[in-house]
Short mmCIF file of C-alpha atoms in Angstrom, two decimals:
data_model
loop_
_atom_site.label_atom_id
_atom_site.label_comp_id
_atom_site.label_asym_id
_atom_site.label_seq_id
_atom_site.Cartn_x
_atom_site.Cartn_y
_atom_site.Cartn_z
CA UNK A 2 64.98 -54.60 2.08
CA UNK A 3 68.24 -52.70 2.26
CA UNK A 4 68.47 -50.90 5.60
CA UNK A 5 69.82 -47.78 3.92
CA UNK A 6 66.87 -47.51 1.59
CA UNK A 7 64.11 -45.10 2.69
CA UNK A 8 60.64 -46.55 2.22
CA UNK A 9 58.57 -44.88 -0.50
CA UNK A 10 55.92 -43.51 1.87
CA UNK A 11 58.58 -41.88 4.03
CA UNK A 12 60.30 -40.41 0.94
CA UNK A 13 57.01 -38.93 -0.17
CA UNK A 14 56.41 -37.49 3.31
CA UNK A 15 59.83 -35.86 3.49
CA UNK A 16 59.49 -34.46 -0.01
CA UNK A 17 56.05 -33.10 0.82
CA UNK A 18 57.20 -31.61 4.12
CA UNK A 19 60.21 -29.97 2.49
CA UNK A 20 58.06 -28.49 -0.26
CA UNK A 21 55.57 -27.30 2.34
CA UNK A 22 58.30 -25.58 4.31
CA UNK A 23 59.64 -23.86 1.21
CA UNK A 24 56.10 -22.87 0.20
CA UNK A 25 55.38 -21.43 3.62
CA UNK A 26 58.57 -19.45 3.46
CA UNK A 27 57.63 -18.18 0.03
CA UNK A 28 54.30 -16.96 1.38
CA UNK A 29 55.63 -15.38 4.56
CA UNK A 30 58.58 -13.52 3.07
CA UNK A 31 56.62 -11.35 0.62
CA UNK A 32 54.13 -10.48 3.38
CA UNK A 33 56.97 -9.17 5.51
CA UNK A 34 58.56 -7.31 2.62
CA UNK A 35 55.30 -5.71 1.45
CA UNK A 36 54.10 -4.67 4.91
CA UNK A 37 53.69 -0.89 4.79
CA UNK A 38 54.23 1.65 7.52
CA UNK A 39 51.20 3.71 8.61
CA UNK A 40 50.41 6.72 6.44
CA UNK A 41 51.04 9.85 8.49
CA UNK A 42 49.44 13.23 7.90
CA UNK A 43 50.35 16.54 9.48
CA UNK A 44 47.38 18.84 9.88
CA UNK A 45 46.70 22.22 11.41
CA UNK A 46 43.50 23.75 12.72
CA UNK A 47 42.59 27.42 12.62
CA UNK A 48 41.98 27.40 16.37
CA UNK A 49 44.09 28.00 19.50
CA UNK A 50 44.95 24.80 21.36
CA UNK A 51 42.74 25.78 24.33
CA UNK A 52 39.61 26.32 22.19
CA UNK A 53 37.00 23.55 22.08
CA UNK A 54 37.09 23.91 18.28
CA UNK A 55 40.64 22.53 18.31
CA UNK A 56 39.32 19.72 20.48
CA UNK A 57 36.77 18.96 17.75
CA UNK A 58 39.62 18.75 15.24
CA UNK A 59 41.44 16.31 17.54
CA UNK A 60 38.23 14.31 17.95
CA UNK A 61 37.93 13.88 14.19
CA UNK A 62 41.55 12.83 13.85
CA UNK A 63 41.17 10.27 16.63
CA UNK A 64 38.12 8.77 14.96
CA UNK A 65 40.02 8.33 11.70
CA UNK A 66 43.09 6.96 13.46
CA UNK A 67 40.99 4.48 15.43
CA UNK A 68 38.71 3.45 12.56
CA UNK A 69 41.65 2.72 10.28
CA UNK A 70 43.34 0.67 12.98
CA UNK A 71 46.30 3.02 12.94
CA UNK A 72 46.91 2.61 9.20
CA UNK A 73 46.30 6.33 8.84
CA UNK A 74 47.66 8.60 11.56
CA UNK A 75 46.56 12.25 11.55
CA UNK A 76 48.38 14.69 13.83
CA UNK A 77 46.61 18.03 14.33
CA UNK A 78 48.56 21.14 15.31
CA UNK A 79 46.93 24.36 16.59
CA UNK A 80 46.65 27.63 14.67
CA UNK A 81 49.97 29.25 13.88
CA UNK A 82 52.06 26.13 14.36
CA UNK A 83 52.90 26.02 10.64
CA UNK A 84 50.91 28.84 9.00
CA UNK A 85 48.63 31.64 10.27
CA UNK A 86 44.97 30.69 10.75
CA UNK A 87 43.89 32.51 7.59
CA UNK A 88 46.61 30.80 5.55
CA UNK A 89 45.31 27.27 6.01
CA UNK A 90 43.60 26.88 2.62
CA UNK A 91 46.72 27.70 0.61
CA UNK A 92 48.90 25.54 2.84
CA UNK A 93 46.69 22.50 2.28
CA UNK A 94 46.34 23.21 -1.45
CA UNK A 95 50.13 23.43 -1.87
CA UNK A 96 50.81 20.37 0.27
CA UNK A 97 52.65 22.32 2.98
CA UNK A 98 50.07 20.67 5.23
CA UNK A 99 48.28 17.40 4.51
CA UNK A 100 45.00 18.69 5.85
CA UNK A 101 43.26 21.07 8.19
CA UNK A 102 40.19 22.04 10.21
CA UNK A 103 38.46 25.39 9.95
CA UNK A 104 35.46 27.23 8.51
CA UNK A 105 34.69 28.45 5.00
CA UNK A 106 34.20 32.01 6.24
CA UNK A 107 37.93 32.26 6.90
CA UNK A 108 38.46 32.09 3.11
CA UNK A 109 36.12 35.07 2.58
CA UNK A 110 38.90 37.29 1.23
CA UNK A 111 39.57 34.89 -1.65
CA UNK A 112 35.95 34.57 -2.81
CA UNK A 113 33.17 36.12 -0.71
CA UNK A 114 30.61 33.53 -1.85
CA UNK A 115 32.46 30.97 0.30
CA UNK A 116 31.01 32.70 3.34
CA UNK A 117 27.47 31.76 2.30
CA UNK A 118 28.08 28.51 4.16
CA UNK A 119 28.63 30.32 7.46
CA UNK A 120 27.16 33.84 7.40
CA UNK A 121 23.67 35.25 7.68
CA UNK A 122 20.22 33.83 8.48
CA UNK A 123 20.42 31.09 5.78
CA UNK A 124 16.79 31.78 4.79
CA UNK A 125 15.59 30.50 8.17
CA UNK A 126 17.55 27.23 8.14
CA UNK A 127 19.49 26.05 11.14
CA UNK A 128 23.00 24.61 10.74
CA UNK A 129 21.83 21.02 10.42
CA UNK A 130 19.47 22.00 7.61
CA UNK A 131 22.34 23.86 5.95
CA UNK A 132 24.33 20.61 6.03
CA UNK A 133 21.35 18.83 4.51
CA UNK A 134 21.35 21.35 1.65
CA UNK A 135 25.10 20.88 1.24
CA UNK A 136 24.90 17.09 0.99
CA UNK A 137 21.56 16.56 -0.76
CA UNK A 138 20.58 19.92 -2.23
CA UNK A 139 23.54 20.68 -4.47
CA UNK A 140 25.75 22.60 -2.05
CA UNK A 141 28.67 20.16 -2.27
CA UNK A 142 28.83 20.49 -6.05
CA UNK A 143 28.55 24.27 -5.86
CA UNK A 144 31.42 24.42 -3.35
CA UNK A 145 33.66 22.40 -5.66
CA UNK A 146 32.71 24.72 -8.53
CA UNK A 147 33.42 27.75 -6.37
CA UNK A 148 36.84 26.46 -5.30
CA UNK A 149 37.74 25.70 -8.91
CA UNK A 150 36.80 29.27 -9.90
CA UNK A 151 39.64 30.57 -7.69
CA UNK A 152 42.11 27.91 -8.76
CA UNK A 153 41.70 25.62 -5.76
CA UNK A 154 41.67 22.14 -7.29
CA UNK A 155 44.01 20.33 -4.90
CA UNK A 156 41.79 20.41 -1.80
CA UNK A 157 39.29 17.72 -0.84
CA UNK A 158 36.68 19.43 1.33
CA UNK A 159 34.17 17.91 3.74
CA UNK A 160 31.67 19.99 5.68
CA UNK A 161 30.41 18.73 9.04
CA UNK A 162 29.57 19.83 12.56
CA UNK A 163 26.43 22.00 12.80
CA UNK A 164 27.04 25.05 14.99
CA UNK A 165 24.45 26.60 17.25
CA UNK A 166 23.30 30.17 16.63
CA UNK A 167 26.07 32.50 17.72
CA UNK A 168 25.73 35.40 20.16
CA UNK A 169 25.63 38.93 18.83
CA UNK A 170 28.80 39.44 20.83
CA UNK A 171 30.56 40.88 23.87
CA UNK A 172 30.19 44.59 24.63
CA UNK A 173 31.06 47.27 27.17
CA UNK A 174 27.37 48.08 27.59
CA UNK A 175 24.15 46.44 26.36
CA UNK A 176 23.09 47.02 22.76
CA UNK A 177 19.62 48.59 22.85
CA UNK A 178 19.16 49.80 19.26
CA UNK A 179 20.75 49.41 15.79
CA UNK A 180 22.41 52.83 16.05
CA UNK A 181 24.62 51.56 18.89
CA UNK A 182 26.86 49.95 16.26
CA UNK A 183 27.81 53.24 14.62
CA UNK A 184 31.56 53.80 15.04
CA UNK A 185 31.99 50.65 17.14
CA UNK A 186 35.31 48.85 16.61
CA UNK A 187 33.96 45.33 16.18
CA UNK A 188 35.36 41.90 15.32
CA UNK A 189 33.54 39.40 13.10
CA UNK A 190 34.28 37.38 9.94
CA UNK A 191 32.79 36.26 6.62
CA UNK A 192 29.85 38.10 5.14
CA UNK A 193 29.05 39.31 8.65
CA UNK A 194 31.79 41.85 7.89
CA UNK A 195 29.50 43.38 5.25
CA UNK A 196 26.52 43.19 7.59
CA UNK A 197 28.09 44.98 10.56
CA UNK A 198 29.87 47.45 8.29
CA UNK A 199 26.45 48.34 6.88
CA UNK A 200 25.27 48.84 10.47
CA UNK A 201 28.01 51.43 10.95
CA UNK A 202 30.71 49.41 12.74
CA UNK A 203 34.43 49.58 11.98
CA UNK A 204 35.06 45.87 11.45
CA UNK A 205 38.27 43.93 12.00
CA UNK A 206 38.36 40.23 11.04
CA UNK A 207 40.77 38.69 13.53
CA UNK A 208 41.29 34.94 14.10
CA UNK A 209 40.02 33.50 17.37
CA UNK A 210 43.22 33.62 19.39
CA UNK A 211 43.80 37.32 18.72
CA UNK A 212 40.40 38.71 19.70
CA UNK A 213 40.62 38.96 23.49
CA UNK A 214 44.13 40.49 23.47
CA UNK A 215 42.86 43.10 20.99
CA UNK A 216 39.90 43.92 23.26
CA UNK A 217 42.22 44.10 26.26
CA UNK A 218 44.45 46.65 24.46
CA UNK A 219 41.48 48.73 23.33
CA UNK A 220 41.93 47.88 19.66
CA UNK A 221 38.38 46.52 19.70
CA UNK A 222 35.31 47.86 21.51
CA UNK A 223 33.34 44.66 21.05
CA UNK A 224 33.55 41.28 19.35
CA UNK A 225 31.79 38.06 18.56
CA UNK A 226 33.36 34.62 18.24
CA UNK A 227 31.03 31.66 18.62
CA UNK A 228 29.73 29.97 21.78
CA UNK A 229 29.78 29.86 25.56
CA UNK A 230 32.62 27.34 25.82
CA UNK A 231 34.94 28.88 23.21
CA UNK A 232 34.28 32.38 24.51
CA UNK A 233 34.96 31.34 28.09
CA UNK A 234 38.16 29.43 27.25
CA UNK A 235 39.46 32.29 25.11
CA UNK A 236 38.96 34.72 28.02
CA UNK A 237 36.09 36.95 26.94
CA UNK A 238 34.77 37.27 30.53
CA UNK A 239 38.12 38.84 31.47
CA UNK A 240 37.54 41.79 29.13
CA UNK A 241 33.75 42.10 29.14
CA UNK A 242 30.87 41.19 31.43
CA UNK A 243 28.08 41.84 28.93
CA UNK A 244 27.08 39.36 26.26
CA UNK A 245 24.18 39.80 23.85
CA UNK A 246 22.45 36.58 22.79
CA UNK A 247 20.69 35.81 19.49
CA UNK A 248 21.68 37.22 16.14
CA UNK A 249 21.23 36.56 12.44
CA UNK A 250 24.82 37.34 11.48
CA UNK A 251 25.85 33.69 11.90
CA UNK A 252 22.78 31.69 12.81
CA UNK A 253 23.79 28.65 10.74
CA UNK A 254 27.42 27.60 10.30
CA UNK A 255 29.47 24.43 9.88
CA UNK A 256 33.09 23.33 10.12
CA UNK A 257 35.28 22.36 7.17
CA UNK A 258 37.67 19.40 7.06
CA UNK A 259 40.29 19.70 4.33
CA UNK A 260 42.67 17.16 2.83
CA UNK A 261 45.40 17.83 0.31
CA UNK A 262 43.66 16.16 -2.64
CA UNK A 263 46.67 14.40 -4.23
CA UNK A 264 47.49 12.81 -0.87
CA UNK A 265 43.82 11.99 -0.26
CA UNK A 266 43.40 10.45 -3.73
CA UNK A 267 46.47 8.28 -3.14
CA UNK A 268 44.81 6.58 -0.18
CA UNK A 269 43.21 3.15 -0.73
CA UNK A 270 39.52 3.28 -1.61
CA UNK A 271 38.63 1.51 1.63
CA UNK A 272 40.46 4.16 3.67
CA UNK A 273 38.67 6.97 1.84
CA UNK A 274 35.37 5.29 2.70
CA UNK A 275 36.40 5.17 6.36
CA UNK A 276 37.19 8.89 6.25
CA UNK A 277 33.75 9.68 4.81
CA UNK A 278 32.17 7.68 7.63
CA UNK A 279 34.38 9.36 10.23
CA UNK A 280 33.26 12.79 8.98
CA UNK A 281 29.62 11.96 9.65
CA UNK A 282 30.38 10.24 12.96
CA UNK A 283 32.37 13.25 14.10
CA UNK A 284 29.58 15.57 12.97
CA UNK A 285 27.05 13.82 15.18
CA UNK A 286 29.44 13.56 18.12
CA UNK A 287 30.41 17.23 17.86
CA UNK A 288 26.76 18.33 17.88
CA UNK A 289 26.08 16.25 21.00
CA UNK A 290 29.23 17.33 22.79
CA UNK A 291 28.49 20.99 22.05
CA UNK A 292 25.08 20.81 23.74
CA UNK A 293 26.63 19.34 26.87
CA UNK A 294 29.64 21.63 27.06
CA UNK A 295 28.04 24.89 25.94
CA UNK A 296 25.18 24.57 28.41
CA UNK A 297 27.61 23.88 31.28
CA UNK A 298 29.77 26.86 30.40
CA UNK A 299 26.71 29.06 29.99
CA UNK A 300 25.86 28.30 33.62
CA UNK A 301 29.47 29.00 34.67
CA UNK A 302 29.55 32.29 32.78
CA UNK A 303 26.40 33.49 34.52
CA UNK A 304 27.40 32.23 37.97
CA UNK A 305 31.14 32.04 38.49
CA UNK A 306 32.15 34.66 35.92
CA UNK A 307 29.32 37.12 36.72
CA UNK A 308 28.49 37.73 33.06
CA UNK A 309 25.20 39.46 32.28
CA UNK A 310 23.34 38.07 29.28
CA UNK A 311 20.79 40.09 27.34
CA UNK A 312 18.56 39.19 24.41
CA UNK A 313 19.36 41.16 21.28
CA UNK A 314 16.49 43.61 20.69
CA UNK A 315 14.09 42.75 17.87
CA UNK A 316 14.83 46.14 16.30
CA UNK A 317 18.45 45.05 15.77
CA UNK A 318 17.41 41.66 14.38
CA UNK A 319 15.00 43.30 11.94
CA UNK A 320 17.70 45.64 10.67
CA UNK A 321 20.03 42.66 10.23
CA UNK A 322 17.48 40.90 8.02
CA UNK A 323 16.83 44.02 5.95
CA UNK A 324 20.54 44.67 5.40
CA UNK A 325 21.22 41.01 4.66
CA UNK A 326 18.69 41.02 1.83
CA UNK A 327 20.42 44.09 0.37
CA UNK A 328 23.83 42.41 0.66
CA UNK A 329 22.60 39.29 -1.14
CA UNK A 330 21.06 41.35 -3.93
CA UNK A 331 24.18 43.46 -4.46
CA UNK A 332 26.66 40.59 -4.42
CA UNK A 333 24.44 38.41 -6.58
CA UNK A 334 24.44 41.14 -9.22
CA UNK A 335 28.25 41.24 -9.12
CA UNK A 336 29.03 37.52 -8.92
CA UNK A 337 27.20 34.85 -10.95
CA UNK A 338 28.37 32.02 -8.69
CA UNK A 339 27.24 33.94 -5.61
CA UNK A 340 23.79 34.27 -7.21
CA UNK A 341 23.67 30.57 -8.11
CA UNK A 342 24.46 29.54 -4.53
CA UNK A 343 21.93 31.96 -3.06
CA UNK A 344 19.19 30.68 -5.36
CA UNK A 345 20.03 27.06 -4.53
CA UNK A 346 19.96 27.70 -0.78
CA UNK A 347 16.72 29.67 -0.99
CA UNK A 348 14.91 27.00 -3.01
CA UNK A 349 15.96 24.26 -0.60
CA UNK A 350 15.13 26.38 2.46
CA UNK A 351 11.67 27.29 1.19
CA UNK A 352 10.74 23.61 1.10
CA UNK A 353 12.65 22.41 4.17
CA UNK A 354 11.75 25.28 6.51
CA UNK A 355 8.05 25.09 5.56
CA UNK A 356 8.07 21.39 6.42
CA UNK A 357 9.88 22.06 9.71
CA UNK A 358 7.62 24.93 10.79
CA UNK A 359 4.47 22.94 10.04
CA UNK A 360 5.71 19.73 11.65
CA UNK A 361 7.69 20.54 14.79
CA UNK A 362 5.84 21.26 18.02
CA UNK A 363 6.78 24.32 20.09
CA UNK A 364 9.62 23.52 22.47
CA UNK A 365 9.17 26.87 24.18
CA UNK A 366 5.72 25.83 25.40
CA UNK A 367 7.11 22.57 26.80
CA UNK A 368 9.98 24.39 28.51
CA UNK A 369 7.55 26.84 30.08
CA UNK A 370 5.39 23.95 31.30
CA UNK A 371 8.23 22.02 32.97
CA UNK A 372 10.50 24.84 34.16
CA UNK A 373 8.30 27.93 34.30
CA UNK A 374 8.84 31.29 32.63
CA UNK A 375 12.54 32.09 32.14
CA UNK A 376 14.06 34.56 34.58
CA UNK A 377 14.96 37.91 33.09
CA UNK A 378 18.65 38.92 33.07
#
């Protein structure tokens, strides 16, 4: 055999190895070329950075960022960073922002029926039941229909995060009767504006970060916002030491997560599925966190901040219910979509609340057994 001749097996090996190397290169190169950078989204909340509500917005963003392995990165700015709190819907619809975190009641001025997801007694439902109606009782479809009626077709909306019943508010002196609201300069939002206006108050719908400064300057006599933690962080105890608990003006409310729809639709199907899961995970986590944090701050408000809490008199609650029924009747006669939403909520509530009332055992009896009668304020 000629020494310069390569044996056939070796020739085949070299040929195979060379082809393999070229093939590997052909596979690796496109992977490197097609590797995409993470999709980034700039969001804004409708809340001041110090409010726990902004923390909830950050919690949701972190869940999405983590669950997508960093393929989607949401950055959430506080209210006013890009647009005013009440300008969030338009900013997301136009694509000025990629998304946002707020509540439907803040869009009240564009279509008052939007506030049916956050104002009033919700026919006896709590916030979690309201979310059940939204997901399974037709609420989601009605919201899309309502948005379309005002030309909002470029927003993908998700509702989540059941809120606890909100206090009646912070006052200079305790509210003892419905007439105490006459002439009172009062802050609220959504359809609660109609309710307290009907009670005789002069209502101003300010975003969260502007309420305490307005009370401090005397532009407001009283105000409500949401919960013990938010109210404490926003500084309510610095301008008032009297808080009235229990009210029907916002006894069932939820948060809204918004995406710019064209940007949302452009995401891979798998990523959109992750977002849907993150919404529900964040909803559960928010409800658990709120119980822990609100109860701690309630203790701090009573102890460290020397706030006096009073139960809203039944006479005030009864007037709220009477006026609410009148508001629903009037607005339903003026707005067909308003009427459709009211009828849908009421039908769902009639079934769900009856089941709940018949099934759930009294927690008040158990609390009295283990901790005794509650101390009066």
